[in-house]
PDB file of C-alpha atoms in Angstrom:
ATOM      1  CA  GLN W   1      10.812   7.363 -13.412  1.00  0.00           C
ATOM      2  CA  VAL W   2       9.895   4.881 -11.105  1.00  0.00           C
ATOM      3  CA  GLN W   3       7.406   2.384 -12.057  1.00  0.00           C
ATOM      4  CA  LEU W   4       4.905   0.063  -9.799  1.00  0.00           C
ATOM      5  CA  VAL W   5       3.202  -2.720 -10.534  1.00  0.00           C
ATOM      6  CA  GLU W   6       0.636  -4.225  -8.216  1.00  0.00           C
ATOM      7  CA  SER W   7      -0.975  -7.125  -7.929  1.00  0.00           C
ATOM      8  CA  GLY W   8      -2.627  -9.780  -5.545  1.00  0.00           C
ATOM      9  CA  GLY W   9      -6.177  -8.141  -5.288  1.00  0.00           C
ATOM     10  CA  GLY W  10      -9.392 -10.270  -5.280  1.00  0.00           C
ATOM     11  CA  LEU W  11     -12.732 -11.019  -3.694  1.00  0.00           C
ATOM     12  CA  VAL W  12     -12.471 -12.154  -0.267  1.00  0.00           C
ATOM     13  CA  GLN W  13     -15.210 -12.794   2.605  1.00  0.00           C
ATOM     14  CA  ALA W  14     -15.101 -10.573   5.212  1.00  0.00           C
ATOM     15  CA  GLY W  15     -12.503 -12.055   8.447  1.00  0.00           C
ATOM     16  CA  GLY W  16     -10.563 -13.269   5.337  1.00  0.00           C
ATOM     17  CA  SER W  17      -6.883 -12.368   4.546  1.00  0.00           C
ATOM     18  CA  LEU W  18      -5.198 -11.012   1.247  1.00  0.00           C
ATOM     19  CA  ARG W  19      -1.678  -9.728   0.417  1.00  0.00           C
ATOM     20  CA  LEU W  20      -1.174  -7.145  -2.025  1.00  0.00           C
ATOM     21  CA  SER W  21       2.275  -6.825  -3.418  1.00  0.00           C
ATOM     22  CA  CYS W  22       4.048  -4.242  -5.133  1.00  0.00           C
ATOM     23  CA  VAL W  23       7.065  -4.449  -7.840  1.00  0.00           C
ATOM     24  CA  PRO W  24       9.280  -0.913  -8.445  1.00  0.00           C
ATOM     25  CA  SER W  25      11.329  -0.848 -11.097  1.00  0.00           C
ATOM     26  CA  GLY W  26      13.147   1.951 -13.144  1.00  0.00           C
ATOM     27  CA  ARG W  27      14.826   4.136 -10.996  1.00  0.00           C
ATOM     28  CA  THR W  28      14.069   2.571  -7.413  1.00  0.00           C
ATOM     29  CA  ASN W  29      17.246   3.843  -5.636  1.00  0.00           C
ATOM     30  CA  SER W  30      15.941   7.265  -5.676  1.00  0.00           C
ATOM     31  CA  VAL W  31      12.927   6.148  -3.407  1.00  0.00           C
ATOM     32  CA  GLN W  32      13.186   6.738   0.283  1.00  0.00           C
ATOM     33  CA  THR W  33       9.401   6.101   1.648  1.00  0.00           C
ATOM     34  CA  MET W  34       6.487   3.787   0.029  1.00  0.00           C
ATOM     35  CA  GLY W  35       2.751   3.610   0.742  1.00  0.00           C
ATOM     36  CA  TRP W  36      -0.126   1.944   0.326  1.00  0.00           C
ATOM     37  CA  PHE W  37      -3.773   4.116  -0.054  1.00  0.00           C
ATOM     38  CA  ARG W  38      -7.067   3.225  -1.227  1.00  0.00           C
ATOM     39  CA  GLN W  39      -9.861   4.534  -3.035  1.00  0.00           C
ATOM     40  CA  VAL W  40     -13.817   4.445  -3.157  1.00  0.00           C
ATOM     41  CA  PRO W  41     -15.378   5.624  -6.382  1.00  0.00           C
ATOM     42  CA  GLY W  42     -17.124   9.024  -5.293  1.00  0.00           C
ATOM     43  CA  LYS W  43     -14.360   9.135  -2.388  1.00  0.00           C
ATOM     44  CA  GLU W  44     -11.227  10.659  -2.006  1.00  0.00           C
ATOM     45  CA  ARG W  45      -8.124   8.276  -2.011  1.00  0.00           C
ATOM     46  CA  GLU W  46      -6.751   7.454   1.496  1.00  0.00           C
ATOM     47  CA  PHE W  47      -4.094   6.354   3.316  1.00  0.00           C
ATOM     48  CA  VAL W  48      -3.672   3.018   4.335  1.00  0.00           C
ATOM     49  CA  ALA W  49       0.097   2.597   5.635  1.00  0.00           C
ATOM     50  CA  SER W  50       3.552   3.882   4.583  1.00  0.00           C
ATOM     51  CA  ILE W  51       7.484   2.414   5.344  1.00  0.00           C
ATOM     52  CA  THR W  52      10.720   4.325   4.985  1.00  0.00           C
ATOM     53  CA  LEU W  53      12.792   1.932   2.935  1.00  0.00           C
ATOM     54  CA  SER W  54      16.134   2.889   4.958  1.00  0.00           C
ATOM     55  CA  GLY W  55      15.368   2.724   8.832  1.00  0.00           C
ATOM     56  CA  GLY W  56      11.493   0.435   8.071  1.00  0.00           C
ATOM     57  CA  ASP W  57       9.631   2.916  10.034  1.00  0.00           C
ATOM     58  CA  THR W  58       5.881   2.565   9.121  1.00  0.00           C
ATOM     59  CA  TYR W  59       2.995   4.045   9.853  1.00  0.00           C
ATOM     60  CA  TYR W  60      -0.753   2.983   9.598  1.00  0.00           C
ATOM     61  CA  ALA W  61      -4.084   4.721   9.361  1.00  0.00           C
ATOM     62  CA  ASP W  62      -6.468   4.155  12.519  1.00  0.00           C
ATOM     63  CA  SER W  63      -9.239   2.003  10.574  1.00  0.00           C
ATOM     64  CA  VAL W  64      -6.166  -1.090   9.757  1.00  0.00           C
ATOM     65  CA  ARG W  65      -3.961  -0.340  12.549  1.00  0.00           C
ATOM     66  CA  GLY W  66      -3.825  -3.725  14.090  1.00  0.00           C
ATOM     67  CA  ARG W  67      -5.157  -5.479  10.926  1.00  0.00           C
ATOM     68  CA  PHE W  68      -2.660  -4.812   8.456  1.00  0.00           C
ATOM     69  CA  THR W  69       1.419  -4.480   8.282  1.00  0.00           C
ATOM     70  CA  ILE W  70       3.026  -3.578   5.551  1.00  0.00           C
ATOM     71  CA  PRO W  71       6.474  -5.181   5.285  1.00  0.00           C
ATOM     72  CA  LYS W  72       9.386  -5.451   2.589  1.00  0.00           C
ATOM     73  CA  ASP W  73      11.494  -7.863   1.319  1.00  0.00           C
ATOM     74  CA  ASN W  74      14.255  -6.305   0.453  1.00  0.00           C
ATOM     75  CA  ALA W  75      15.861  -9.638  -1.766  1.00  0.00           C
ATOM     76  CA  ARG W  76      12.991  -9.386  -3.931  1.00  0.00           C
ATOM     77  CA  ALA W  77      12.431  -6.197  -4.070  1.00  0.00           C
ATOM     78  CA  THR W  78       9.002  -5.746  -3.260  1.00  0.00           C
ATOM     79  CA  LEU W  79       6.544  -4.192  -0.883  1.00  0.00           C
ATOM     80  CA  TYR W  80       3.674  -6.164   0.681  1.00  0.00           C
ATOM     81  CA  LEU W  81       0.097  -5.160   2.088  1.00  0.00           C
ATOM     82  CA  GLU W  82      -0.665  -7.505   4.421  1.00  0.00           C
ATOM     83  CA  MET W  83      -4.729  -7.230   5.366  1.00  0.00           C
ATOM     84  CA  ASN W  84      -5.761  -9.629   7.935  1.00  0.00           C
ATOM     85  CA  SER W  85      -9.593  -9.503   9.460  1.00  0.00           C
ATOM     86  CA  LEU W  86     -11.134  -7.828   6.566  1.00  0.00           C
ATOM     87  CA  LYS W  87     -14.110  -5.816   6.464  1.00  0.00           C
ATOM     88  CA  PRO W  88     -16.451  -5.053   4.085  1.00  0.00           C
ATOM     89  CA  GLU W  89     -15.414  -1.570   4.321  1.00  0.00           C
ATOM     90  CA  ASP W  90     -12.086  -2.281   3.584  1.00  0.00           C
ATOM     91  CA  THR W  91     -13.330  -2.610  -0.406  1.00  0.00           C
ATOM     92  CA  ALA W  92     -11.537  -0.149  -2.536  1.00  0.00           C
ATOM     93  CA  VAL W  93      -9.002   0.193  -4.940  1.00  0.00           C
ATOM     94  CA  TYR W  94      -5.396  -0.415  -3.656  1.00  0.00           C
ATOM     95  CA  TYR W  95      -2.730   2.048  -5.147  1.00  0.00           C
ATOM     96  CA  CYS W  96       1.035   1.503  -4.267  1.00  0.00           C
ATOM     97  CA  ALA W  97       2.858   4.880  -3.736  1.00  0.00           C
ATOM     98  CA  ALA W  98       6.427   5.423  -4.086  1.00  0.00           C
ATOM     99  CA  SER W  99       8.070   8.981  -2.152  1.00  0.00           C
ATOM    100  CA  GLN W 100      11.590  10.470  -2.980  1.00  0.00           C
ATOM    101  CA  LEU W 101      11.122  11.891   0.273  1.00  0.00           C
ATOM    102  CA  LEU W 102      12.405  10.125   3.416  1.00  0.00           C
ATOM    103  CA  ALA W 103       9.403  11.257   5.723  1.00  0.00           C
ATOM    104  CA  ILE W 104       6.253   9.154   7.037  1.00  0.00           C
ATOM    105  CA  GLY W 105       4.488  12.167   5.538  1.00  0.00           C
ATOM    106  CA  ALA W 106       5.889  13.066   2.734  1.00  0.00           C
ATOM    107  CA  PRO W 107       4.317  13.956  -0.796  1.00  0.00           C
ATOM    108  CA  TYR W 108       4.108  10.466  -3.035  1.00  0.00           C
ATOM    109  CA  ASP W 109       5.892  11.057  -6.778  1.00  0.00           C
ATOM    110  CA  TYR W 110       5.260   7.833  -8.452  1.00  0.00           C
ATOM    111  CA  TRP W 111       1.932   5.962  -8.334  1.00  0.00           C
ATOM    112  CA  GLY W 112       0.595   2.108  -9.546  1.00  0.00           C
ATOM    113  CA  GLN W 113      -2.305   1.460 -11.525  1.00  0.00           C
ATOM    114  CA  GLY W 114      -4.158   0.041  -8.434  1.00  0.00           C
ATOM    115  CA  THR W 115      -5.574  -3.477  -7.776  1.00  0.00           C
ATOM    116  CA  GLN W 116      -9.026  -4.011  -6.570  1.00  0.00           C
ATOM    117  CA  VAL W 117     -10.058  -5.500  -3.445  1.00  0.00           C
ATOM    118  CA  THR W 118     -13.746  -6.349  -2.347  1.00  0.00           C
ATOM    119  CA  VAL W 119     -14.459  -7.822   0.717  1.00  0.00           C
ATOM    120  CA  SER W 120     -17.767  -9.401   0.921  1.00  0.00           C
ATOM    121  CA  SER W 121     -20.358  -9.475   3.479  1.00  0.00           C
TER     122      SER W 121
END
């Protein structure tokens, strides 16, 4: 099992920035791909960004490309989601996820508890 703990959410004004963190624990050597998703009440969970841990290949949803990045800190064993130029439509609960498969579109096996991001206009 892999446990994921997110942090860093909060309230920010439109145009501002936030950085989310995700710290995995447990059988982390089984994880090949990690990603971020977000969900608004009443809507389906939406893909935001992902990264393969071995090659560092990244992929972004069109809605965030150019504004968000998904760096990882191997020394700290932490995944980040750096969000810039935030818009009110970015308001959502953000989830960190991990997959045992090495593929950008791989299904995810483990999920964090989520952290709320609210962008005011």
